[in-house]
Amino acid sequence: MVSKRIIPCLDIKDGRTVKGVNFVGLQDAGDPVELADRYSREGADELVFLDITATKEKRKTLLELVEKVAKKVNIPFTVGGGISSVEDVNLLLRAGADKISINSSAVKNPELIKQLADKFGSQCIVLAVDAKFIKGKWKVFLVGGRVETEIDLFDWVRQGVELGAGEILFTSMDHDGTKNGFANDTLKKLSEIVNVPIIASGGAGNVQHFCDTFKEGKADAALAASVFHYKEIEIKELKSTLDKQGINVRL
């Protein structure tokens, strides 16, 4: 049985880790290199680094910071933000990333998913999808949640996997930063329509929320930020509780 994964997320703005609620009201949450080092030592299974303003500011991901973080971690490391070409991915992998996450650029040019999967392998390509529930439909948002589209979440995830995405990172913008739990019904549906791992993101507030997303949401991994950054949840204790509830984790 494949272990469920716990993944801290570093949202990066101006070289610092930040955290908000529903994608707005960003507050400083610490130095990304120090946080990465801490999570690697505390037993996180993977780490995600998202340069959240790279697309809006029309620039590339902060390569130098990626290199510094990569030197501190001995766990798989995913990087996203401003990635729009094979060359971008080449640079990030050389800087120490293990996987890359694409979002807005993939929606604007779906063939990019196929290009990257063909070149680097599907296992390296994480399709990140930010979505909001509006008038009875999950709509995909771009540019760090700033631009609404008419694209249906489920249609887009299905297409992304067909094109070669090896993993889906789904963030419910309605749940982001609220600490009220993950969007489990939606996660369960996503896990039923595609055969790649689904990473749950948005809404972690307590240990039970992680248990619920693995059991009810059928998520393969759970990503969180502020509860880890501010030490509201300790990763070792979280994994111990999951293990006691019969959820297979790497202790």
GROMACS .gro file of C-alpha atoms in nm:
model
  251
    1MET     CA    1   0.000   0.000   0.000
    2VAL     CA    2   0.141   0.340  -0.102
    3SER     CA    3   0.202   0.574   0.193
    4LYS     CA    4  -0.003   0.892   0.221
    5ARG     CA    5   0.219   1.200   0.205
    6ILE     CA    6   0.238   1.513   0.420
    7ILE     CA    7   0.361   1.816   0.224
    8PRO     CA    8   0.438   2.159   0.371
    9CYS     CA    9   0.402   2.440   0.119
   10LEU     CA   10   0.618   2.750   0.094
   11ASP     CA   11   0.430   3.030  -0.082
   12ILE     CA   12   0.703   3.278  -0.179
   13LYS     CA   13   0.665   3.653  -0.237
   14ASP     CA   14   0.966   3.888  -0.252
   15GLY     CA   15   1.191   3.609  -0.126
   16ARG     CA   16   0.987   3.547   0.192
   17THR     CA   17   0.734   3.280   0.287
   18VAL     CA   18   0.383   3.428   0.307
   19LYS     CA   19   0.035   3.302   0.396
   20GLY     CA   20  -0.313   3.447   0.347
   21VAL     CA   21  -0.679   3.348   0.353
   22ASN     CA   22  -0.867   3.274   0.029
   23PHE     CA   23  -0.553   3.387  -0.159
   24VAL     CA   24  -0.557   3.742  -0.013
   25GLY     CA   25  -0.431   3.927   0.297
   26LEU     CA   26  -0.079   3.785   0.278
   27GLN     CA   27   0.125   3.785   0.599
   28ASP     CA   28   0.495   3.710   0.644
   29ALA     CA   29   0.552   3.353   0.767
   30GLY     CA   30   0.931   3.330   0.778
   31ASP     CA   31   1.250   3.257   0.589
   32PRO     CA   32   1.192   2.987   0.325
   33VAL     CA   33   1.538   2.831   0.361
   34GLU     CA   34   1.502   2.796   0.739
   35LEU     CA   35   1.149   2.654   0.706
   36ALA     CA   36   1.259   2.405   0.438
   37ASP     CA   37   1.542   2.285   0.660
   38ARG     CA   38   1.303   2.244   0.953
   39TYR     CA   39   1.046   2.046   0.754
   40SER     CA   40   1.309   1.818   0.606
   41ARG     CA   41   1.432   1.735   0.957
   42GLU     CA   42   1.084   1.700   1.107
   43GLY     CA   43   0.972   1.424   0.873
   44ALA     CA   44   0.783   1.591   0.590
   45ASP     CA   45   0.751   1.359   0.290
   46GLU     CA   46   0.792   1.630   0.029
   47LEU     CA   47   0.817   2.006   0.001
   48VAL     CA   48   0.639   2.241  -0.241
   49PHE     CA   49   0.781   2.586  -0.325
   50LEU     CA   50   0.544   2.820  -0.511
   51ASP     CA   51   0.664   3.160  -0.631
   52ILE     CA   52   0.311   3.302  -0.615
   53THR     CA   53   0.370   3.633  -0.791
   54ALA     CA   54   0.602   3.515  -1.069
   55THR     CA   55   0.323   3.486  -1.329
   56LYS     CA   56   0.159   3.817  -1.234
   57GLU     CA   57   0.495   3.994  -1.243
   58LYS     CA   58   0.582   3.817  -1.571
   59ARG     CA   59   0.915   3.686  -1.446
   60LYS     CA   60   1.082   3.352  -1.383
   61THR     CA   61   1.094   3.163  -1.054
   62LEU     CA   62   1.362   3.275  -0.808
   63LEU     CA   63   1.638   3.034  -0.911
   64GLU     CA   64   1.890   3.136  -0.649
   65LEU     CA   65   1.638   3.075  -0.370
   66VAL     CA   66   1.547   2.736  -0.520
   67GLU     CA   67   1.917   2.640  -0.508
   68LYS     CA   68   1.945   2.743  -0.142
   69VAL     CA   69   1.635   2.545  -0.044
   70ALA     CA   70   1.745   2.240  -0.244
   71LYS     CA   71   2.071   2.227  -0.052
   72LYS     CA   72   1.880   2.209   0.278
   73VAL     CA   73   1.634   1.929   0.196
   74ASN     CA   74   1.674   1.556   0.144
   75ILE     CA   75   1.312   1.497   0.039
   76PRO     CA   76   1.141   1.540  -0.301
   77PHE     CA   77   1.111   1.908  -0.382
   78THR     CA   78   0.849   2.056  -0.620
   79VAL     CA   79   0.884   2.409  -0.758
   80GLY     CA   80   0.621   2.622  -0.932
   81GLY     CA   81   0.563   2.980  -1.046
   82GLY     CA   82   0.631   3.147  -1.380
   83ILE     CA   83   0.719   2.822  -1.562
   84SER     CA   84   0.629   2.834  -1.930
   85SER     CA   85   0.894   2.642  -2.128
   86VAL     CA   86   1.122   2.339  -2.145
   87GLU     CA   87   1.416   2.569  -2.073
   88ASP     CA   88   1.250   2.697  -1.752
   89VAL     CA   89   1.217   2.338  -1.631
   90ASN     CA   90   1.575   2.253  -1.728
   91LEU     CA   91   1.702   2.542  -1.515
   92LEU     CA   92   1.488   2.446  -1.213
   93LEU     CA   93   1.588   2.080  -1.225
   94ARG     CA   94   1.951   2.183  -1.248
   95ALA     CA   95   1.896   2.412  -0.948
   96GLY     CA   96   1.780   2.114  -0.743
   97ALA     CA   97   1.406   2.072  -0.800
   98ASP     CA   98   1.278   1.714  -0.834
   99LYS     CA   99   0.940   1.804  -0.982
  100ILE     CA  100   0.785   2.114  -1.127
  101SER     CA  101   0.435   2.255  -1.090
  102ILE     CA  102   0.258   2.435  -1.374
  103ASN     CA  103  -0.072   2.619  -1.355
  104SER     CA  104  -0.159   2.932  -1.559
  105SER     CA  105   0.086   2.855  -1.841
  106ALA     CA  106  -0.069   2.509  -1.888
  107VAL     CA  107  -0.422   2.651  -1.918
  108LYS     CA  108  -0.305   2.907  -2.173
  109ASN     CA  109  -0.108   2.641  -2.366
  110PRO     CA  110  -0.224   2.286  -2.279
  111GLU     CA  111   0.032   2.137  -2.520
  112LEU     CA  112   0.299   2.254  -2.274
  113ILE     CA  113   0.197   1.966  -2.045
  114LYS     CA  114   0.265   1.714  -2.323
  115GLN     CA  115   0.595   1.879  -2.418
  116LEU     CA  116   0.721   1.870  -2.060
  117ALA     CA  117   0.596   1.516  -1.993
  118ASP     CA  118   0.760   1.389  -2.312
  119LYS     CA  119   1.089   1.559  -2.225
  120PHE     CA  120   1.113   1.499  -1.849
  121GLY     CA  121   0.860   1.221  -1.777
  122SER     CA  122   0.510   1.247  -1.630
  123GLN     CA  123   0.643   1.176  -1.280
  124CYS     CA  124   0.814   1.517  -1.292
  125ILE     CA  125   0.504   1.717  -1.391
  126VAL     CA  126   0.254   1.836  -1.130
  127LEU     CA  127  -0.053   2.016  -1.266
  128ALA     CA  128  -0.162   2.271  -1.005
  129VAL     CA  129  -0.526   2.379  -1.028
  130ASP     CA  130  -0.680   2.662  -0.825
  131ALA     CA  131  -1.060   2.657  -0.833
  132LYS     CA  132  -1.362   2.818  -0.670
  133PHE     CA  133  -1.722   2.695  -0.642
  134ILE     CA  134  -1.939   2.953  -0.822
  135LYS     CA  135  -2.309   2.909  -0.901
  136GLY     CA  136  -2.297   2.533  -0.871
  137LYS     CA  137  -1.977   2.482  -1.070
  138TRP     CA  138  -1.607   2.454  -0.985
  139LYS     CA  139  -1.433   2.716  -1.200
  140VAL     CA  140  -1.058   2.727  -1.264
  141PHE     CA  141  -0.870   3.048  -1.171
  142LEU     CA  142  -0.534   3.168  -1.305
  143VAL     CA  143  -0.247   3.401  -1.207
  144GLY     CA  144  -0.243   3.307  -0.839
  145GLY     CA  145  -0.621   3.312  -0.810
  146ARG     CA  146  -0.661   3.657  -0.968
  147VAL     CA  147  -0.821   3.567  -1.302
  148GLU     CA  148  -1.150   3.376  -1.330
  149THR     CA  149  -1.211   3.146  -1.626
  150GLU     CA  150  -1.514   2.953  -1.748
  151ILE     CA  151  -1.313   2.629  -1.743
  152ASP     CA  152  -1.465   2.342  -1.546
  153LEU     CA  153  -1.230   2.192  -1.284
  154PHE     CA  154  -1.310   1.828  -1.367
  155ASP     CA  155  -1.285   1.873  -1.745
  156TRP     CA  156  -0.948   2.047  -1.706
  157VAL     CA  157  -0.801   1.788  -1.469
  158ARG     CA  158  -0.910   1.508  -1.703
  159GLN     CA  159  -0.750   1.684  -2.002
  160GLY     CA  160  -0.431   1.759  -1.805
  161VAL     CA  161  -0.382   1.393  -1.714
  162GLU     CA  162  -0.452   1.283  -2.072
  163LEU     CA  163  -0.177   1.523  -2.186
  164GLY     CA  164   0.073   1.373  -1.942
  165ALA     CA  165   0.045   1.537  -1.597
  166GLY     CA  166   0.167   1.284  -1.339
  167GLU     CA  167   0.004   1.443  -1.036
  168ILE     CA  168  -0.272   1.693  -0.958
  169LEU     CA  169  -0.234   1.961  -0.690
  170PHE     CA  170  -0.589   2.085  -0.631
  171THR     CA  171  -0.637   2.396  -0.417
  172SER     CA  172  -0.990   2.494  -0.318
  173MET     CA  173  -0.977   2.874  -0.304
  174ASP     CA  174  -1.294   2.868  -0.091
  175HIS     CA  175  -1.115   2.660   0.173
  176ASP     CA  176  -0.768   2.819   0.150
  177GLY     CA  177  -0.646   2.950   0.486
  178THR     CA  178  -0.987   2.902   0.654
  179LYS     CA  179  -0.874   2.602   0.863
  180ASN     CA  180  -1.221   2.449   0.825
  181GLY     CA  181  -1.108   2.131   0.648
  182PHE     CA  182  -1.034   2.025   0.291
  183ALA     CA  183  -1.285   2.008   0.001
  184ASN     CA  184  -1.326   1.632   0.046
  185ASP     CA  185  -1.629   1.571  -0.178
  186THR     CA  186  -1.450   1.739  -0.467
  187LEU     CA  187  -1.122   1.559  -0.395
  188LYS     CA  188  -1.304   1.224  -0.392
  189LYS     CA  189  -1.460   1.299  -0.731
  190LEU     CA  190  -1.119   1.399  -0.873
  191SER     CA  191  -0.966   1.073  -0.749
  192GLU     CA  192  -1.244   0.882  -0.922
  193ILE     CA  193  -1.204   1.046  -1.265
  194VAL     CA  194  -0.825   1.025  -1.302
  195ASN     CA  195  -0.567   0.758  -1.216
  196VAL     CA  196  -0.284   0.983  -1.093
  197PRO     CA  197  -0.215   1.097  -0.735
  198ILE     CA  198  -0.426   1.387  -0.603
  199ILE     CA  199  -0.272   1.635  -0.358
  200ALA     CA  200  -0.529   1.808  -0.135
  201SER     CA  201  -0.465   2.176  -0.065
  202GLY     CA  202  -0.665   2.444   0.113
  203GLY     CA  203  -0.833   2.422   0.452
  204ALA     CA  204  -0.608   2.231   0.692
  205GLY     CA  205  -0.676   2.345   1.047
  206ASN     CA  206  -0.629   2.043   1.271
  207VAL     CA  207  -0.507   1.684   1.269
  208GLN     CA  208  -0.854   1.542   1.205
  209HIS     CA  209  -0.878   1.737   0.879
  210PHE     CA  210  -0.581   1.537   0.747
  211CYS     CA  211  -0.740   1.209   0.856
  212ASP     CA  212  -1.066   1.308   0.685
  213THR     CA  213  -0.906   1.405   0.355
  214PHE     CA  214  -0.727   1.070   0.332
  215LYS     CA  215  -1.034   0.866   0.430
  216GLU     CA  216  -1.324   1.066   0.287
  217GLY     CA  217  -1.148   1.269   0.018
  218LYS     CA  218  -0.937   0.974  -0.103
  219ALA     CA  219  -0.643   1.216  -0.136
  220ASP     CA  220  -0.297   1.068  -0.190
  221ALA     CA  221  -0.121   1.359  -0.021
  222ALA     CA  222  -0.219   1.658   0.190
  223LEU     CA  223  -0.052   1.996   0.155
  224ALA     CA  224  -0.066   2.271   0.416
  225ALA     CA  225   0.115   2.591   0.506
  226SER     CA  226   0.022   2.805   0.806
  227VAL     CA  227  -0.053   2.519   1.048
  228PHE     CA  228   0.304   2.399   0.990
  229HIS     CA  229   0.472   2.742   0.963
  230TYR     CA  230   0.329   2.857   1.297
  231LYS     CA  231   0.377   2.516   1.465
  232GLU     CA  232   0.005   2.468   1.527
  233ILE     CA  233   0.055   2.110   1.406
  234GLU     CA  234   0.381   1.918   1.447
  235ILE     CA  235   0.449   1.679   1.159
  236LYS     CA  236   0.567   1.391   1.381
  237GLU     CA  237   0.255   1.410   1.599
  238LEU     CA  238   0.034   1.436   1.291
  239LYS     CA  239   0.186   1.123   1.138
  240SER     CA  240   0.159   0.935   1.467
  241THR     CA  241  -0.215   1.013   1.484
  242LEU     CA  242  -0.267   0.914   1.121
  243ASP     CA  243  -0.088   0.586   1.186
  244LYS     CA  244  -0.310   0.516   1.488
  245GLN     CA  245  -0.617   0.577   1.270
  246GLY     CA  246  -0.498   0.311   1.027
  247ILE     CA  247  -0.371   0.549   0.760
  248ASN     CA  248  -0.045   0.430   0.605
  249VAL     CA  249   0.226   0.697   0.649
  250ARG     CA  250   0.605   0.698   0.652
  251LEU     CA  251   0.702   0.737   1.018
   0.00000   0.00000   0.00000
